XYZ file of C-alpha atoms in Angstrom:
304
model
C 2.599 -1.362 11.376
C -0.441 0.426 9.580
C -2.741 -1.057 7.350
C -1.247 -1.161 4.045
C -3.586 0.932 1.917
C -4.100 -1.167 -1.528
C -6.585 1.276 -3.071
C -4.866 4.629 -3.468
C -7.161 7.182 -4.884
C -6.026 7.096 -8.696
C -7.349 9.314 -11.422
C -7.777 8.011 -14.901
C -7.863 11.559 -16.214
C -4.553 12.833 -16.091
C -2.874 12.989 -19.275
C 0.645 12.881 -20.368
C 0.572 16.859 -21.183
C -0.516 17.635 -17.565
C 2.536 15.689 -16.451
C 4.927 17.610 -18.614
C 3.515 21.093 -17.313
C 4.397 20.394 -13.807
C 7.553 21.914 -12.143
C 9.837 19.103 -11.813
C 11.140 18.244 -8.193
C 14.632 19.150 -7.278
C 17.270 16.221 -7.609
C 17.976 15.805 -3.964
C 14.099 16.283 -2.928
C 12.904 13.759 -5.265
C 15.403 11.054 -4.369
C 13.967 11.629 -0.653
C 10.675 11.506 -1.935
C 10.876 8.384 -3.760
C 12.476 6.616 -0.812
C 9.626 7.952 1.499
C 6.822 6.804 -1.087
C 8.397 3.497 -1.640
C 8.305 2.705 2.136
C 4.582 3.556 2.295
C 3.603 2.077 -1.127
C 5.887 -1.537 -1.751
C 6.336 -2.739 -4.854
C 4.182 -5.719 -6.556
C 6.490 -7.287 -8.907
C 4.876 -8.915 -11.779
C 7.426 -11.486 -12.815
C 9.879 -13.356 -10.372
C 11.925 -15.948 -12.151
C 13.183 -18.857 -10.549
C 16.060 -21.354 -11.423
C 15.274 -23.850 -13.978
C 16.343 -26.601 -12.016
C 14.327 -25.566 -9.008
C 14.777 -27.735 -5.855
C 14.111 -27.246 -1.993
C 17.718 -25.860 -1.460
C 16.821 -22.757 -3.759
C 16.627 -19.397 -2.006
C 13.896 -17.356 -2.915
C 14.185 -15.264 -6.183
C 16.087 -11.915 -6.092
C 14.070 -8.997 -5.061
C 14.301 -5.447 -4.503
C 14.295 -3.933 -0.782
C 11.229 -2.177 -1.811
C 9.270 -5.246 -2.923
C 6.203 -6.372 -0.991
C 4.599 -8.898 -3.446
C 6.033 -11.307 -6.435
C 4.234 -13.159 -8.821
C 6.319 -16.254 -8.990
C 6.685 -17.635 -12.487
C 5.885 -21.482 -12.908
C 7.464 -21.799 -16.455
C 8.491 -25.192 -16.872
C 10.215 -26.781 -19.561
C 10.665 -30.379 -20.805
C 8.680 -33.132 -22.523
C 5.754 -33.059 -19.939
C 5.019 -29.185 -19.091
C 2.031 -29.980 -17.025
C 4.072 -32.447 -14.694
C 7.028 -30.155 -14.752
C 4.597 -27.231 -13.905
C 3.108 -29.209 -10.792
C 6.802 -29.967 -9.589
C 7.409 -26.408 -9.513
C 4.318 -25.630 -7.347
C 5.220 -28.278 -5.078
C 8.724 -27.130 -4.647
C 7.667 -23.499 -4.499
C 5.264 -24.196 -1.562
C 8.063 -26.314 0.227
C 10.486 -23.328 -0.247
C 7.933 -20.647 1.039
C 7.169 -22.891 4.056
C 10.773 -22.885 5.107
C 10.947 -19.018 5.149
C 8.174 -18.387 7.356
C 9.806 -15.034 8.412
C 10.441 -13.744 5.188
C 7.756 -15.178 2.867
C 4.062 -15.841 2.888
C 2.192 -17.724 0.028
C -1.069 -15.810 -0.557
C -4.196 -16.258 -2.666
C -6.014 -12.962 -2.481
C -5.511 -8.903 -2.206
C -6.594 -9.394 1.543
C -3.951 -11.750 2.280
C -1.306 -9.678 0.265
C -2.123 -6.850 2.626
C -1.983 -9.094 5.732
C 1.358 -10.508 4.540
C 2.828 -6.631 4.316
C 1.217 -6.027 7.780
C 2.981 -8.865 9.296
C 6.521 -7.873 7.549
C 6.506 -10.676 5.139
C 6.760 -10.695 1.142
C 3.594 -12.019 -0.315
C 4.380 -14.725 -2.971
C 1.543 -15.268 -5.661
C 1.878 -18.547 -7.829
C 1.812 -17.973 -11.498
C 2.076 -16.993 -14.348
C 1.441 -20.881 -15.325
C 2.387 -20.951 -19.295
C -0.220 -21.536 -21.700
C 1.185 -24.963 -22.844
C 0.948 -26.064 -19.365
C -2.885 -26.222 -19.468
C -2.516 -29.303 -21.825
C -5.769 -27.939 -23.625
C -7.725 -29.134 -20.555
C -10.342 -26.971 -18.668
C -9.933 -29.820 -15.652
C -6.059 -28.982 -15.818
C -6.892 -25.192 -15.294
C -8.929 -25.912 -12.327
C -6.971 -28.364 -10.831
C -3.950 -25.400 -10.789
C -6.511 -22.876 -9.318
C -7.046 -25.428 -6.498
C -3.330 -26.045 -5.837
C -3.136 -22.012 -5.454
C -2.439 -20.616 -8.810
C -3.702 -17.249 -9.392
C -2.375 -16.036 -13.022
C -2.230 -17.821 -16.442
C -0.463 -16.635 -19.425
C -2.807 -16.489 -22.720
C -0.730 -16.451 -25.671
C -2.744 -17.384 -28.418
C -6.694 -17.179 -29.062
C -8.901 -19.958 -30.322
C -12.111 -21.827 -29.123
C -10.365 -23.387 -26.211
C -8.757 -20.018 -25.201
C -12.291 -18.557 -25.249
C -13.439 -20.940 -22.860
C -10.308 -21.109 -20.645
C -10.636 -17.242 -20.477
C -14.316 -17.727 -19.311
C -13.270 -20.344 -16.996
C -10.269 -18.083 -15.523
C -12.986 -15.401 -14.832
C -15.159 -17.994 -12.978
C -12.316 -19.238 -10.939
C -10.768 -15.743 -10.174
C -7.534 -16.351 -12.113
C -5.786 -13.277 -13.711
C -5.260 -13.543 -17.395
C -1.718 -12.587 -18.392
C -1.114 -11.616 -21.962
C 2.635 -11.181 -21.748
C 4.050 -12.163 -24.962
C 0.712 -12.392 -26.968
C 0.407 -10.640 -30.249
C -2.010 -7.546 -31.012
C -4.726 -9.878 -32.282
C -4.696 -12.250 -29.479
C -4.786 -9.143 -27.089
C -7.508 -7.705 -28.754
C -9.417 -10.863 -28.957
C -8.946 -12.093 -25.436
C -9.740 -8.649 -23.870
C -13.227 -8.754 -25.883
C -13.994 -11.902 -23.543
C -12.523 -11.397 -20.270
C -14.746 -9.893 -17.628
C -11.898 -8.932 -15.580
C -9.094 -7.042 -15.848
C -6.015 -8.751 -17.862
C -2.340 -7.944 -16.808
C 1.018 -8.344 -18.563
C 3.089 -9.407 -15.824
C 6.202 -8.719 -18.201
C 5.328 -6.425 -20.810
C 7.578 -5.277 -23.474
C 6.227 -2.119 -24.687
C 8.485 -1.654 -27.355
C 6.610 -4.474 -29.125
C 3.242 -3.025 -28.293
C 1.714 -0.589 -30.764
C 0.144 2.380 -29.964
C -3.383 1.026 -30.722
C -2.693 -1.920 -28.450
C -1.569 0.169 -25.699
C -4.602 2.298 -25.835
C -6.861 -0.728 -25.958
C -5.115 -2.116 -22.872
C -6.376 1.161 -21.231
C -9.966 0.887 -22.458
C -9.987 -2.427 -20.759
C -8.426 -1.317 -17.538
C -5.549 -3.825 -18.213
C -2.060 -3.270 -16.378
C 1.024 -3.401 -18.269
C 3.775 -4.362 -16.153
C 7.237 -3.274 -17.359
C 10.607 -4.546 -16.179
C 13.005 -1.807 -14.740
C 16.150 -1.590 -16.513
C 19.549 -0.575 -14.746
C 19.184 2.676 -16.602
C 16.141 4.424 -14.826
C 15.873 6.857 -17.798
C 15.138 3.920 -20.109
C 12.596 2.683 -18.221
C 11.074 6.015 -17.460
C 10.745 6.451 -21.284
C 8.760 3.313 -21.696
C 6.584 4.106 -18.635
C 5.762 7.686 -19.891
C 4.593 6.070 -23.091
C 2.466 3.371 -21.449
C 1.013 6.244 -19.194
C 0.222 8.408 -22.051
C -1.606 5.522 -24.019
C -3.079 3.153 -21.479
C -3.525 5.660 -18.743
C -2.066 6.160 -15.278
C -4.225 3.094 -14.157
C -2.430 0.890 -16.696
C 1.168 0.873 -15.346
C 2.840 -1.501 -13.299
C 6.426 -2.830 -12.502
C 7.664 -6.441 -13.416
C 10.833 -6.486 -11.458
C 13.945 -4.977 -11.334
C 17.361 -5.965 -13.484
C 19.136 -4.516 -10.269
C 17.507 -5.419 -7.372
C 20.273 -4.009 -5.044
C 19.710 -0.568 -6.746
C 15.841 -1.045 -6.172
C 13.113 1.247 -7.282
C 14.214 4.509 -5.905
C 16.267 5.688 -8.518
C 13.405 5.299 -11.225
C 10.719 6.872 -9.059
C 13.013 9.612 -8.184
C 13.367 9.988 -12.016
C 9.597 10.006 -12.551
C 9.186 12.544 -10.058
C 11.674 14.831 -11.841
C 9.564 14.328 -14.878
C 6.425 15.357 -13.081
C 4.592 12.223 -12.016
C 2.641 12.723 -9.031
C 2.639 10.651 -5.830
C -0.662 9.136 -6.720
C 0.072 7.879 -9.851
C 3.237 6.457 -8.428
C 1.288 4.668 -5.856
C -0.534 3.041 -8.512
C 2.780 2.205 -10.654
C 4.069 0.530 -7.122
C 1.433 -1.615 -6.194
C -2.247 -0.026 -6.718
C -2.931 -0.765 -10.207
C -1.388 -4.568 -10.199
C -3.623 -4.860 -6.677
C -6.689 -3.429 -8.353
C -6.701 -5.820 -11.408
C -6.282 -8.784 -9.004
C -8.826 -7.453 -6.723
C -11.447 -6.706 -9.582
C -10.773 -10.388 -10.597
C -11.736 -11.662 -7.275
C -14.816 -9.626 -7.180
C -15.876 -10.767 -10.307
C -15.460 -14.496 -9.406
C -17.585 -13.962 -6.126
C -20.219 -12.394 -8.373
C -20.355 -15.375 -10.591
C -20.732 -17.539 -7.579
C -23.636 -15.496 -6.135
C -25.397 -15.270 -9.594
C -24.790 -11.554 -9.646
C -22.306 -11.354 -12.553
C -23.493 -9.532 -15.671
């Protein structure tokens, strides 16, 4: 299988007006082009939810056939969230190990590409919920050592400032899903690596917040509704305000239908294949890769 291209040539200069001015693709042609594009550019799903009572009998989370990688949520409930999160990490590692022909646990963009080239779906651990840190940088470092790659920051204070800096040093993605606009703004002013929203609600994000996410190269990963037009409307708004490098996908409400209906709708609206490759996987992969590069630069003493 050919190597997966995780760095599609994307342009941040294309505007919503330019998209609207293009001739929409015919219905049949757009569907065929959508399927071809997704075959070459598998989707990175920002948030794969697992059963609350996870055990080793559980099958992997549902996903569309076009998914090439998933961030597996580590949200845990109960009195001791830290212990619950550790139990979930242990169960997920066992689950993935039991599906070697289907899944591969990965920790980097290079391993994501290798998993795809070997015909496996890449599973990334995270996001971890903010409460699961227990206010401890030591716990944060322990999660990273266990393979976690994403932490959800939902409030901002003195500890959050230090935690975000430590996440940058360790190469952990900062996830701002569910954060209030003030928390988004304060966190973006501290992080040296791109943030993501693994499960964004564009309706809850004001225009100025979306513009700010674009200015800081963040990626807003939008859930795909059953009606592709609804998701396309949301993505048009994120694209217009955060830019083509700021859009991604969180997951599909109907994995059986997959992403082809959405991509066909976007093609009919004038999205070009370069921007769609970024939407599918290029933008999320870029955020993770830049986070890795920054952490490496910190270790080598070359970070600004």
